[in-house]
PDB file of C-alpha atoms and ligand atoms in Angstrom:
ATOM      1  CA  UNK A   1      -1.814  20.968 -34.388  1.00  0.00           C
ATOM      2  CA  UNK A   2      -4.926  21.977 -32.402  1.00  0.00           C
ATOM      3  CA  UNK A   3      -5.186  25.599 -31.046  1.00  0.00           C
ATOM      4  CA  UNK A   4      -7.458  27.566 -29.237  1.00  0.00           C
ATOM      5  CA  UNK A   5     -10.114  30.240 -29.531  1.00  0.00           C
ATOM      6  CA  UNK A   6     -12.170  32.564 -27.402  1.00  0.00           C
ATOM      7  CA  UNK A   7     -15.658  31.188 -27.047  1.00  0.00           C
ATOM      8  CA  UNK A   8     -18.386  33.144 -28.260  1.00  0.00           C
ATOM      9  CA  UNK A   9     -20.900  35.114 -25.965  1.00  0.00           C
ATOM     10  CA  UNK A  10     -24.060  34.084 -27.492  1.00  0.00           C
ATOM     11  CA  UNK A  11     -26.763  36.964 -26.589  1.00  0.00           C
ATOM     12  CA  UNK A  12     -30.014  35.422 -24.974  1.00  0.00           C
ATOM     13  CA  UNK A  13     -32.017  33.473 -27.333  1.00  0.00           C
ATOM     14  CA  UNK A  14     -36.011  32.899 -27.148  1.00  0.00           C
ATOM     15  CA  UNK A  15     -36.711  29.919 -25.225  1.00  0.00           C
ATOM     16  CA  UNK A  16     -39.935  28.847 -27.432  1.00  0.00           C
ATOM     17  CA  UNK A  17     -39.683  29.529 -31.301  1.00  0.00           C
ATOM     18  CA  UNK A  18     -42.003  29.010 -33.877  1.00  0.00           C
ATOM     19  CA  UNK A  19     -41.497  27.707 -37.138  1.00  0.00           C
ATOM     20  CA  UNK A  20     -44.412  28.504 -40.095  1.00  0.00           C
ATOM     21  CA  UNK A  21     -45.818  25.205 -41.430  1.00  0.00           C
ATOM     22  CA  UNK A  22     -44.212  23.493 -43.860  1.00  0.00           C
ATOM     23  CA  UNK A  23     -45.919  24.028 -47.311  1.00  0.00           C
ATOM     24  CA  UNK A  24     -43.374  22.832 -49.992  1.00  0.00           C
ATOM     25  CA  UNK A  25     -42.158  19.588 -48.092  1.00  0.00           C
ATOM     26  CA  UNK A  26     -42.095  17.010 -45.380  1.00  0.00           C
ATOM     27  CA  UNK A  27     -41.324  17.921 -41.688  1.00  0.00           C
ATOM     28  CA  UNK A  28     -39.469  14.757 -40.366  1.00  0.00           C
ATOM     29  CA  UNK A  29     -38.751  14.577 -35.896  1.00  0.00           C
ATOM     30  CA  UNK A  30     -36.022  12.840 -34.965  1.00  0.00           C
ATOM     31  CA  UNK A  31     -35.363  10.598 -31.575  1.00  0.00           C
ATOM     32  CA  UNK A  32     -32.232  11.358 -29.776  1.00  0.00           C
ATOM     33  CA  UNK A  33     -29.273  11.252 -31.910  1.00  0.00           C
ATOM     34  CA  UNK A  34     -26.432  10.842 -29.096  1.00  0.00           C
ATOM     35  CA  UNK A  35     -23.836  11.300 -32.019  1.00  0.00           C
ATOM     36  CA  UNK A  36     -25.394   8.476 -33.850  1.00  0.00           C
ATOM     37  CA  UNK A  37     -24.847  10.406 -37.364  1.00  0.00           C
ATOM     38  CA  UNK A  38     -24.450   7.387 -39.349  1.00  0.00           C
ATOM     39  CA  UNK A  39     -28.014   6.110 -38.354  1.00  0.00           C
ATOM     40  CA  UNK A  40     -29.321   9.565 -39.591  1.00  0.00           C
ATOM     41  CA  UNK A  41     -27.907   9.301 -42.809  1.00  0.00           C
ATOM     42  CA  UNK A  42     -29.045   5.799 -43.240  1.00  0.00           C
ATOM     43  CA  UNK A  43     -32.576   6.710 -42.359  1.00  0.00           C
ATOM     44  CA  UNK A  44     -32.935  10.089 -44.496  1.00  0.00           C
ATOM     45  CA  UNK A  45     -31.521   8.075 -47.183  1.00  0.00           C
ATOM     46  CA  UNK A  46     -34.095   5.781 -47.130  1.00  0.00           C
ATOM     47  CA  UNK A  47     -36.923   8.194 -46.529  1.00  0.00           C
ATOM     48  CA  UNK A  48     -34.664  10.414 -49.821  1.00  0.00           C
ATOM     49  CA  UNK A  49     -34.755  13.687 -47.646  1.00  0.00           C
ATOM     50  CA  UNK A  50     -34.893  16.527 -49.481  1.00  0.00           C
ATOM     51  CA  UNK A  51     -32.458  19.712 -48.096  1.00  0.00           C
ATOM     52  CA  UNK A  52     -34.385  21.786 -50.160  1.00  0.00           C
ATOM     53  CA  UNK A  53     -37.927  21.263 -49.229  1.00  0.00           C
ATOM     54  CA  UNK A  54     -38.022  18.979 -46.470  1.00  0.00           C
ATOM     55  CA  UNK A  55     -37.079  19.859 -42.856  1.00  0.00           C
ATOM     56  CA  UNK A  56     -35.428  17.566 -39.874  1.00  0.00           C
ATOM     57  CA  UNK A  57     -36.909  18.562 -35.914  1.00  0.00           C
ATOM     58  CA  UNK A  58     -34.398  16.937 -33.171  1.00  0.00           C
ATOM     59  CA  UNK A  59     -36.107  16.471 -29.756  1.00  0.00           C
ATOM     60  CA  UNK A  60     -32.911  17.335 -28.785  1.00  0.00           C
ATOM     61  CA  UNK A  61     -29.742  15.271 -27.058  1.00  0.00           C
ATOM     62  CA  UNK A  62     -27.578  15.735 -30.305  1.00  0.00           C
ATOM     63  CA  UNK A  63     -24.655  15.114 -27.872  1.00  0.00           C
ATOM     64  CA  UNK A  64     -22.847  12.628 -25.562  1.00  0.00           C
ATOM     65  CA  UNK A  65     -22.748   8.725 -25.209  1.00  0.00           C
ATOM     66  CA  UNK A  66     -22.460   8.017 -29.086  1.00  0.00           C
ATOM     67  CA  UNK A  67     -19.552   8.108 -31.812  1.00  0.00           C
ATOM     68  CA  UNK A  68     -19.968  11.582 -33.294  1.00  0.00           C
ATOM     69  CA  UNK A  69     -21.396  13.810 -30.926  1.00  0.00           C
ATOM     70  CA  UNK A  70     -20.028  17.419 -32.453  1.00  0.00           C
ATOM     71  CA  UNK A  71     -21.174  15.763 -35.858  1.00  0.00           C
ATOM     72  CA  UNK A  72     -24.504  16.217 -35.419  1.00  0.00           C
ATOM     73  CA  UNK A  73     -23.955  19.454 -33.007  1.00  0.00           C
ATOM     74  CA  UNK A  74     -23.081  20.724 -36.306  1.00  0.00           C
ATOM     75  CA  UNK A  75     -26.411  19.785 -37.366  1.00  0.00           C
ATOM     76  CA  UNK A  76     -27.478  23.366 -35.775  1.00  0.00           C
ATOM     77  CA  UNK A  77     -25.532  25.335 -38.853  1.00  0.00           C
ATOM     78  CA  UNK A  78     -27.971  23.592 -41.422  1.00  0.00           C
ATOM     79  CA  UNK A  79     -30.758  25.611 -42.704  1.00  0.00           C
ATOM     80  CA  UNK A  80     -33.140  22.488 -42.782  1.00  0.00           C
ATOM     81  CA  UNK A  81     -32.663  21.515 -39.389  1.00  0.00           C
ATOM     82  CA  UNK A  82     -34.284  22.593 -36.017  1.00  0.00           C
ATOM     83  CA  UNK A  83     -33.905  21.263 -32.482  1.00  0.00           C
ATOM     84  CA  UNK A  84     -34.755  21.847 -28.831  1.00  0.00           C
ATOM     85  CA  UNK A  85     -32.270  21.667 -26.493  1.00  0.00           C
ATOM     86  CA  UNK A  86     -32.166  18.202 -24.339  1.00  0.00           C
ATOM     87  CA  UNK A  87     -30.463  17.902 -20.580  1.00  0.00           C
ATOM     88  CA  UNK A  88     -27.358  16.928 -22.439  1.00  0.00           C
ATOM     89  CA  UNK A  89     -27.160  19.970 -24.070  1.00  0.00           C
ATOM     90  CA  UNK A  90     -27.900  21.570 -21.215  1.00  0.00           C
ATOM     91  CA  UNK A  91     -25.309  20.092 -18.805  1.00  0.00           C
ATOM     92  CA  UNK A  92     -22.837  20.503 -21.574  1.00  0.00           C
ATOM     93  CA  UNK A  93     -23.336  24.568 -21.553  1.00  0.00           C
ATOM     94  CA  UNK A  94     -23.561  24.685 -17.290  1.00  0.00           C
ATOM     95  CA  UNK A  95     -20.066  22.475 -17.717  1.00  0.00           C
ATOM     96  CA  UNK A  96     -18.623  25.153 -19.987  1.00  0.00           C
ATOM     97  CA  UNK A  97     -20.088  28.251 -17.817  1.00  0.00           C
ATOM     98  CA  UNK A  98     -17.003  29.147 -16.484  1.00  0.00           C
ATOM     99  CA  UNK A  99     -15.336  29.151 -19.081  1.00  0.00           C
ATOM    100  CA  UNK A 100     -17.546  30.627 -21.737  1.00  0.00           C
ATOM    101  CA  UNK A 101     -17.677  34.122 -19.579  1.00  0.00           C
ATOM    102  CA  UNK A 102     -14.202  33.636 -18.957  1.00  0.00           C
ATOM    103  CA  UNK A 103     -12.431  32.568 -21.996  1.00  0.00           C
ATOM    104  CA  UNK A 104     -10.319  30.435 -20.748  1.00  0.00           C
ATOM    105  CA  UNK A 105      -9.651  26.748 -19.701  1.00  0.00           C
ATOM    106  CA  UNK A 106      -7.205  25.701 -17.398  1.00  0.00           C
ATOM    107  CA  UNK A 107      -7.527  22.355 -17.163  1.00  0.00           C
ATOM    108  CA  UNK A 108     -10.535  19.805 -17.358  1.00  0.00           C
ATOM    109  CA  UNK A 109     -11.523  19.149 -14.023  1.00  0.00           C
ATOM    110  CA  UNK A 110     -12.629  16.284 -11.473  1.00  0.00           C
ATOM    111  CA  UNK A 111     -13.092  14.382 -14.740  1.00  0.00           C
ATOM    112  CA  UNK A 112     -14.402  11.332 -12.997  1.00  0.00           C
ATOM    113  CA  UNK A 113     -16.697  12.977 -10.602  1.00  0.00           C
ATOM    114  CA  UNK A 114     -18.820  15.040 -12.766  1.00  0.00           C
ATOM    115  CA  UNK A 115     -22.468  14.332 -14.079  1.00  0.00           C
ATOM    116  CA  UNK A 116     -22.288  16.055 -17.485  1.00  0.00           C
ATOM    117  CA  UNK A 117     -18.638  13.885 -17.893  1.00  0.00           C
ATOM    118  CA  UNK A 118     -19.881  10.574 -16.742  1.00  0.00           C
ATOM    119  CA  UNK A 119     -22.944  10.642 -18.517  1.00  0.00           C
ATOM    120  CA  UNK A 120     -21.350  10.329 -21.910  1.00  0.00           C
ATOM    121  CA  UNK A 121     -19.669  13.660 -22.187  1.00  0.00           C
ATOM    122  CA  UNK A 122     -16.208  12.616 -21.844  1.00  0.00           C
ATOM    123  CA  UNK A 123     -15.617  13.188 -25.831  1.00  0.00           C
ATOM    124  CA  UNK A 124     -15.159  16.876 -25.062  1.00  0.00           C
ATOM    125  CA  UNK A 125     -11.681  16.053 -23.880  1.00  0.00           C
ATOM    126  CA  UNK A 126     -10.525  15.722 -27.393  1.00  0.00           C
ATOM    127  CA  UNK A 127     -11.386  19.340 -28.429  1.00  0.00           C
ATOM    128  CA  UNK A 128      -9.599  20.793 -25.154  1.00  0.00           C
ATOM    129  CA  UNK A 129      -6.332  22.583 -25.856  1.00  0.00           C
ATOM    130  CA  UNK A 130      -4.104  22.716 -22.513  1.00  0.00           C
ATOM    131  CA  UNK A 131      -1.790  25.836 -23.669  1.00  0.00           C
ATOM    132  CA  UNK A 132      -2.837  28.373 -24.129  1.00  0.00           C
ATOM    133  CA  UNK A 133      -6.065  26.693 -22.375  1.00  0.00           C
ATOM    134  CA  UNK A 134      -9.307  26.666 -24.345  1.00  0.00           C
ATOM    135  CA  UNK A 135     -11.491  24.661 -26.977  1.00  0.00           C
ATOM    136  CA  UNK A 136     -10.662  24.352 -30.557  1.00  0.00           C
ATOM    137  CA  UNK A 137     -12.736  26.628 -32.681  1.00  0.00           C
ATOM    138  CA  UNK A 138     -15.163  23.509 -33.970  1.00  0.00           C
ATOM    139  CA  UNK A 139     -15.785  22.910 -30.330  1.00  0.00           C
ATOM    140  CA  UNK A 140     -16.407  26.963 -29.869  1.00  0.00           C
ATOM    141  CA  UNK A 141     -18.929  27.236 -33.141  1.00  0.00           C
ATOM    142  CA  UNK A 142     -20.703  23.956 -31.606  1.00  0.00           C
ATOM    143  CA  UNK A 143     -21.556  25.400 -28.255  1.00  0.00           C
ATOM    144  CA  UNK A 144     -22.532  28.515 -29.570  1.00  0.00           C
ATOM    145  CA  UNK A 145     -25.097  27.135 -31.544  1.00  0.00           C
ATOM    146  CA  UNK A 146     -26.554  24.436 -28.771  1.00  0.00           C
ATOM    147  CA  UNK A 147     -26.364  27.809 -26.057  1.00  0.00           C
ATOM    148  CA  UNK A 148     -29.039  29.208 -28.816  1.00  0.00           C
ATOM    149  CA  UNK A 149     -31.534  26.382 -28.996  1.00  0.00           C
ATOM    150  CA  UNK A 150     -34.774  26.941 -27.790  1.00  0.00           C
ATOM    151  CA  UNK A 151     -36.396  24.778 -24.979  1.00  0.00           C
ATOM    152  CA  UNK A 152     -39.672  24.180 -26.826  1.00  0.00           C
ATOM    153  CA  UNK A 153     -40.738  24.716 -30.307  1.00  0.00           C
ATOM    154  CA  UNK A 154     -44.457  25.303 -31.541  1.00  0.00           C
ATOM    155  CA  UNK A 155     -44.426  24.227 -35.404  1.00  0.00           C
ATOM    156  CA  UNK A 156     -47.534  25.107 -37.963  1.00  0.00           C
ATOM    157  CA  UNK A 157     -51.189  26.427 -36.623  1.00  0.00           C
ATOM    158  CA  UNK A 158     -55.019  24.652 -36.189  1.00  0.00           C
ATOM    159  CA  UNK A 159     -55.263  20.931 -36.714  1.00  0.00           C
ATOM    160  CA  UNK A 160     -51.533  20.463 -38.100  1.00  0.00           C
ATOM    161  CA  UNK A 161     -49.757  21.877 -35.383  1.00  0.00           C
ATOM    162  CA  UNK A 162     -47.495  19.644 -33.238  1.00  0.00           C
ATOM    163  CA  UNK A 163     -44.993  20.469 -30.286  1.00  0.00           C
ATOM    164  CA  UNK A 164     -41.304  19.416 -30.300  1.00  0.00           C
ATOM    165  CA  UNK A 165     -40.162  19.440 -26.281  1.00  0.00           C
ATOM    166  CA  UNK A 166     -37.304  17.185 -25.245  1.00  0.00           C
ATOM    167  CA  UNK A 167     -38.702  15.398 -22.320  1.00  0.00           C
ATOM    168  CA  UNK A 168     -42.468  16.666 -21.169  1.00  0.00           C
ATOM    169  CA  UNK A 169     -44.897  18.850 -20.802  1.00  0.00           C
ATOM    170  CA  UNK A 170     -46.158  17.915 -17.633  1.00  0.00           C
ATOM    171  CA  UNK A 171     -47.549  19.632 -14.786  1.00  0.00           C
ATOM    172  CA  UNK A 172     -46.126  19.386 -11.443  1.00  0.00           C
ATOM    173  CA  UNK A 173     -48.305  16.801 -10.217  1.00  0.00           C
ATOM    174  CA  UNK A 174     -49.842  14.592 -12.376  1.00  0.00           C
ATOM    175  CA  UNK A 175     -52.357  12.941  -9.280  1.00  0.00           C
ATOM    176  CA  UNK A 176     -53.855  16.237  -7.957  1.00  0.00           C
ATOM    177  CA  UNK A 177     -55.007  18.097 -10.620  1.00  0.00           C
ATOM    178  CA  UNK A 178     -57.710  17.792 -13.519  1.00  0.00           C
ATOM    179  CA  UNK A 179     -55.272  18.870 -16.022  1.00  0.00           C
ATOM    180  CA  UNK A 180     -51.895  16.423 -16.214  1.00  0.00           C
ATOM    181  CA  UNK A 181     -50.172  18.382 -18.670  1.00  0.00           C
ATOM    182  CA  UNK A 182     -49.496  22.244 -19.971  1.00  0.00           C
ATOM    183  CA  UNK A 183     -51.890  22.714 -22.810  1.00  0.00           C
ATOM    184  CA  UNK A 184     -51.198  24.798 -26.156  1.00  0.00           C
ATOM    185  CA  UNK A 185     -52.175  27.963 -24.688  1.00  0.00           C
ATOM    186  CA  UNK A 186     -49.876  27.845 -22.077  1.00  0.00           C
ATOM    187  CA  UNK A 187     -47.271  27.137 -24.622  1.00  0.00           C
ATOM    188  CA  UNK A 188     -48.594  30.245 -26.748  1.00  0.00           C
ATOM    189  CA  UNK A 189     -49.013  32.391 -23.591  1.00  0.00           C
ATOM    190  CA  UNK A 190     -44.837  31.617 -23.115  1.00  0.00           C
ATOM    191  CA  UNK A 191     -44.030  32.436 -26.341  1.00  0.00           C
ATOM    192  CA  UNK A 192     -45.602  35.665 -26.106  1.00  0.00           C
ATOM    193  CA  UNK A 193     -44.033  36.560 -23.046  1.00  0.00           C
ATOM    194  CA  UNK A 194     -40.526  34.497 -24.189  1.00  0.00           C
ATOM    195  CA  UNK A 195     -40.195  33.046 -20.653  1.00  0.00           C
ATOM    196  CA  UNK A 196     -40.513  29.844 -18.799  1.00  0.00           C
ATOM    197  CA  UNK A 197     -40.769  29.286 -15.438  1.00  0.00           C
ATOM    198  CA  UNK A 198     -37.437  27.574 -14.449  1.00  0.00           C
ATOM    199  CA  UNK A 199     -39.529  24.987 -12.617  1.00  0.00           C
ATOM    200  CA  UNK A 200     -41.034  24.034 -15.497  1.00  0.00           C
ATOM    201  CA  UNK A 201     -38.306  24.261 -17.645  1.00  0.00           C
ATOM    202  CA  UNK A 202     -36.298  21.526 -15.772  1.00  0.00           C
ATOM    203  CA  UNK A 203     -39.028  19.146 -16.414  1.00  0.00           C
ATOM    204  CA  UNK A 204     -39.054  19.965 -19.750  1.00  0.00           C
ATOM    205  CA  UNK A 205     -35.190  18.692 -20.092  1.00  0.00           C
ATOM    206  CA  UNK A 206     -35.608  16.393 -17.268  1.00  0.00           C
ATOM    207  CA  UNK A 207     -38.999  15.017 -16.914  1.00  0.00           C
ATOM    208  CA  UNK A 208     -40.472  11.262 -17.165  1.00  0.00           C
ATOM    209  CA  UNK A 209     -43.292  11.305 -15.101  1.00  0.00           C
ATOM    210  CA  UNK A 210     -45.476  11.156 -18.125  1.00  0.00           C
ATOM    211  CA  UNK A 211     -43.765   8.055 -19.400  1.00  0.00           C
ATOM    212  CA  UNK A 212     -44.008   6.021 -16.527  1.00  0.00           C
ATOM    213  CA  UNK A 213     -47.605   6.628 -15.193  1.00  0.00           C
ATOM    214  CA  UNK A 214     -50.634   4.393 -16.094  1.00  0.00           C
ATOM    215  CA  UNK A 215     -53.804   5.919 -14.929  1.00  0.00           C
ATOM    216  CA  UNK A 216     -54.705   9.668 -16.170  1.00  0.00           C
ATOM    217  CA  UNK A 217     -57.111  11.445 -14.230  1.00  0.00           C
ATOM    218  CA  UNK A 218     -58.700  12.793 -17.621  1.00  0.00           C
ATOM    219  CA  UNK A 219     -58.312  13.022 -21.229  1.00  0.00           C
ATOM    220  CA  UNK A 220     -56.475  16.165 -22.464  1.00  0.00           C
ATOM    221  CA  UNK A 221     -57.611  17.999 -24.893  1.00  0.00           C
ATOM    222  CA  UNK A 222     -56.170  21.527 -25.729  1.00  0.00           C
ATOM    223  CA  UNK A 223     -52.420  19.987 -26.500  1.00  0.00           C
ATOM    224  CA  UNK A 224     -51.515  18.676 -29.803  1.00  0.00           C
ATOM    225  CA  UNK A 225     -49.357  16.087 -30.628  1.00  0.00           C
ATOM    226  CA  UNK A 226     -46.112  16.654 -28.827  1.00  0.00           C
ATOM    227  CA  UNK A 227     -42.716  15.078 -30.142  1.00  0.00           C
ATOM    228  CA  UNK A 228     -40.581  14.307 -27.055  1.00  0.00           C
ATOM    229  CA  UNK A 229     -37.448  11.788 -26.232  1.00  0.00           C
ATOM    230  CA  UNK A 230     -35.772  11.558 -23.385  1.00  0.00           C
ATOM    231  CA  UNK A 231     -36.889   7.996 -22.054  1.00  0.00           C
ATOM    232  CA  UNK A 232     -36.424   5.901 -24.223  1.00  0.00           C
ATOM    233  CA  UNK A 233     -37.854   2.194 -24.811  1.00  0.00           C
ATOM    234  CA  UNK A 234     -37.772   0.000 -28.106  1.00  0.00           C
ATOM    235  CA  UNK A 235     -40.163   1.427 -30.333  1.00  0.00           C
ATOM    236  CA  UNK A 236     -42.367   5.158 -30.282  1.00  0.00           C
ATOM    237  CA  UNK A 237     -44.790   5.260 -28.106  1.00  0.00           C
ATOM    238  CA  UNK A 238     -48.109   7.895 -27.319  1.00  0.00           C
ATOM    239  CA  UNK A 239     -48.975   9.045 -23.697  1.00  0.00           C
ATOM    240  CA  UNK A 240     -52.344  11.369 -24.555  1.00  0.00           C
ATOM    241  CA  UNK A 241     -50.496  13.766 -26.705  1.00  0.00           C
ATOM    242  CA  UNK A 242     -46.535  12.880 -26.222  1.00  0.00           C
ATOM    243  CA  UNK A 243     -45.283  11.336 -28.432  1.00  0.00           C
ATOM    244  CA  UNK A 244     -41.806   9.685 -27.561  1.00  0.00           C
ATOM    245  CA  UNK A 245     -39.832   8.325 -30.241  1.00  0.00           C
ATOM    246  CA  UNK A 246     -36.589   8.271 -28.225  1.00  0.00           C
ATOM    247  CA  UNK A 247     -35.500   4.730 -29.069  1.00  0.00           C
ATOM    248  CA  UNK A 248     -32.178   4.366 -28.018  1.00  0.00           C
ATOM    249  CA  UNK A 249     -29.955   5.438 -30.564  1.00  0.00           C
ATOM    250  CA  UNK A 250     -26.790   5.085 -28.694  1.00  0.00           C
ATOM    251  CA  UNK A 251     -27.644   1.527 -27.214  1.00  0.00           C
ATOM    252  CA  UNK A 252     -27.575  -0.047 -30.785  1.00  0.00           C
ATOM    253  CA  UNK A 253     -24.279   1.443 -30.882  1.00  0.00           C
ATOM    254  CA  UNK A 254     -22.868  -0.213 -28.123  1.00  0.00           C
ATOM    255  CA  UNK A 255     -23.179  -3.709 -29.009  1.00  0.00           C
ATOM    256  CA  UNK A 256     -22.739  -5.473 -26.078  1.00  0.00           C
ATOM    257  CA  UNK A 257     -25.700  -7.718 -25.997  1.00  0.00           C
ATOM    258  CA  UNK A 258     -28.358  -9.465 -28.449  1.00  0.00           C
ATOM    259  CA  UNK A 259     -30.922  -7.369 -27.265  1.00  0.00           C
ATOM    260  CA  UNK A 260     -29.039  -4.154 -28.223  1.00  0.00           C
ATOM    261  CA  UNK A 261     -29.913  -4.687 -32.041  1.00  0.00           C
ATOM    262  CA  UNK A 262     -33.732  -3.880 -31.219  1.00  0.00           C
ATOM    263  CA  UNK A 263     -33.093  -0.469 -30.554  1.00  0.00           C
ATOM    264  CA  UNK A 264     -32.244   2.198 -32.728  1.00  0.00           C
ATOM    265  CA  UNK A 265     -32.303   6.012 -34.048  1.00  0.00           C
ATOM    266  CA  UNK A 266     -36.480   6.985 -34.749  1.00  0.00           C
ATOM    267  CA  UNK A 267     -37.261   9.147 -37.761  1.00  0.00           C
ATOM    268  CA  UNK A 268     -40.854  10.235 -37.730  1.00  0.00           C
ATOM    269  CA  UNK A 269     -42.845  11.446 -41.055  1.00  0.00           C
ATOM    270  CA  UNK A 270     -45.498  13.469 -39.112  1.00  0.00           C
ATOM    271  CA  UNK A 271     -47.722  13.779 -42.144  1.00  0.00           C
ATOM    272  CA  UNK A 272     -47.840  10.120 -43.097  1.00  0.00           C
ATOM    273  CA  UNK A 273     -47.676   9.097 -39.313  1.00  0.00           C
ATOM    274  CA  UNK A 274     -45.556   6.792 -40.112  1.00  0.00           C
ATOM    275  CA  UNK A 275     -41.668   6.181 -38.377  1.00  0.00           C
ATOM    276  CA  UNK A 276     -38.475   4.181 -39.780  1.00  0.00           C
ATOM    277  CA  UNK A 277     -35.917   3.204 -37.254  1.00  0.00           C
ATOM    278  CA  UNK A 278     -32.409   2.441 -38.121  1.00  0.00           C
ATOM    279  CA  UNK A 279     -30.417   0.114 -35.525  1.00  0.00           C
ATOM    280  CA  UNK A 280     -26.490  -0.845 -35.883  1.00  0.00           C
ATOM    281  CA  UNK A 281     -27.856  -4.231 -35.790  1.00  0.00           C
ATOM    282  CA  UNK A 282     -28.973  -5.820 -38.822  1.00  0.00           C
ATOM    283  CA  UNK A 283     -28.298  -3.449 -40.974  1.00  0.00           C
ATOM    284  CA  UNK A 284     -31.872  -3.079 -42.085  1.00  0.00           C
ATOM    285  CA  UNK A 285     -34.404  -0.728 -41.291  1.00  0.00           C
ATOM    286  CA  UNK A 286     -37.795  -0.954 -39.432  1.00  0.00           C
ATOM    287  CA  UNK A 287     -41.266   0.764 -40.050  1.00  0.00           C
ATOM    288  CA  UNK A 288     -44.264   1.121 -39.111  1.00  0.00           C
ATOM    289  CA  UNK A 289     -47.491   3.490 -39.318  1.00  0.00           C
ATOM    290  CA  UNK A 290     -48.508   4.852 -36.049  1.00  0.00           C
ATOM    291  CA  UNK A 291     -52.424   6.280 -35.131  1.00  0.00           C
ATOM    292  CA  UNK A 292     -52.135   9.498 -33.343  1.00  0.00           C
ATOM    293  CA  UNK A 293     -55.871   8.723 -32.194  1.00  0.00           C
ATOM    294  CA  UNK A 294     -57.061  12.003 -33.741  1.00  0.00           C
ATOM    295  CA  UNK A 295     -57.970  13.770 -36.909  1.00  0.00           C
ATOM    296  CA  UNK A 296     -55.090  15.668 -38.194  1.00  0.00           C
ATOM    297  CA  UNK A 297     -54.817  17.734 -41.724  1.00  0.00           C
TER     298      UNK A 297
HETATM  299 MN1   MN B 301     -32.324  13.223 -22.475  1.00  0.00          MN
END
């Protein structure tokens, strides 16, 4: 029998956290998971993760579309594993604001005309407890943690520092100006202050201008290789600095068509540069080295 809990009031947590580089193991990102857990096990598996050493970086979107979305939400409890929040996450908490400064759930409402809902977050409904109304106390300790995740993290220092954003760091217009993208002392200038413009921090759940545009007006320098997901295609892919290794997870899971088999969850070995994606397909799995197109430690 399911009951319900009071939600937790999570205090304000820093939007950009850092995380020392890794010295004793292997910092593996991670593509959008959608609740495709079983991929992730398959894949650090193969790659013989380490909990004790190693560490796992999610470009965020643990949640919605897939079979085991509060799986990996759980993720978050795991002392190995980091992620920034994606627009799933996101919607998810704005869905719940009501209710998590009011403690209480009457009903789930206009279920079929609601963005966070349709878009794959219908699988809160089985967590929902109609009297007294709430969410079960899994579903509480899940939200809690994804209302702490910062937006951006900034991991390790010099010429082995990389970015993990969900979608992109780009500037408001791409065409105008010299510079496309925010550079790693805007990103250090933020953390200081712990604040992002919430202009800027839409585009960094939302954003996919980066993705989609051909010409560059320049080279950037200044940014280092950036982790993002988001938009995703069949394999990783480099824009100047972003890399996206969002490679549709959740589609693999689906099954409908022939084509579905070539995509699949991304796990990236940043020292190696090398990435291993696991589809439902064929149950095998793919890899490939990638060249970041500059010198790295
Ligand atoms: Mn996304």
């Amino acid at each position: 029998m399911k009951s319900a809990t009071r939600p937790q009031q999570m205090n304000t947590q820093s939007p950009i956290k850092k995380l020392p580089t890794n010295i004793t193991g292997k910092d593996y990102v991670v593509g959008d998971l959608h609740g495709c857990y079983e991929q992730l096990e398959r894949l650090l598996d193969h790659v013989r993760f380490d909990t004790t050493y190693d560490r796992l970086i999610s470009v965020g979107d643990l949640i919605d579309r897939g079979p085991e979305s509060l799986r990996c939400l759980n993720l978050l409890a795991k002392h190995w594993f980091h992620a920034v929040k994606g627009n799933h996450e996101s919607m998810m908490i704005e869905f719940f604001e009501p209710y998590l400064v009011n403690g209480y759930l009457e009903y789930l409402d206009e279920l079929y005309d609601n963005g966070f809902l349709e878009n794959g977050g219908d699988w809160i409904q089985s967590y929902f407890v109609p009297d007294p109304g709430g969410m079960t106390e899994e579903f509480n300790l899940g939200i809690a943690m994804a209302q702490a995740m910062p937006s951006i993290l900034i991991v390790g220092e010099g010429s082995s520092r990389f970015n993990v954003v969900h979608a992109e760091l780009a500037r408001s217009d791409l065409n105008s100006i010299f510079q496309p993208v925010w550079l790693d002392s805007d990103l250090d200038l933020w953390h200081t202050n712990q604040a992002i413009d919430p202009n800027t921090q839409e585009k960094l759940y939302w954003g996919r201008k980066l993705q989609r545009k051909k010409n560059f007006p320049a080279i950037e320098s200044g940014l280092s290789i950036t982790f993002c997901g988001h938009t995703f295609s069949e394999n990783p892919r480099q824009v100047l600095s972003h890399l996206c290794i969002d490679t549709g997870a959740f589609i693999s899971e689906r099954r409908q068509y022939v084509e579905d088999a070539a995509f699949g969850l991304t796990l990236f070995d940043v020292r190696e540069s090398r990435w291993f994606k696991a589809s439902t397909g064929p149950s095998k799995i793919i890899e490939s080295a990638h060249d970041y197109g500059v010198d790295r430690d």
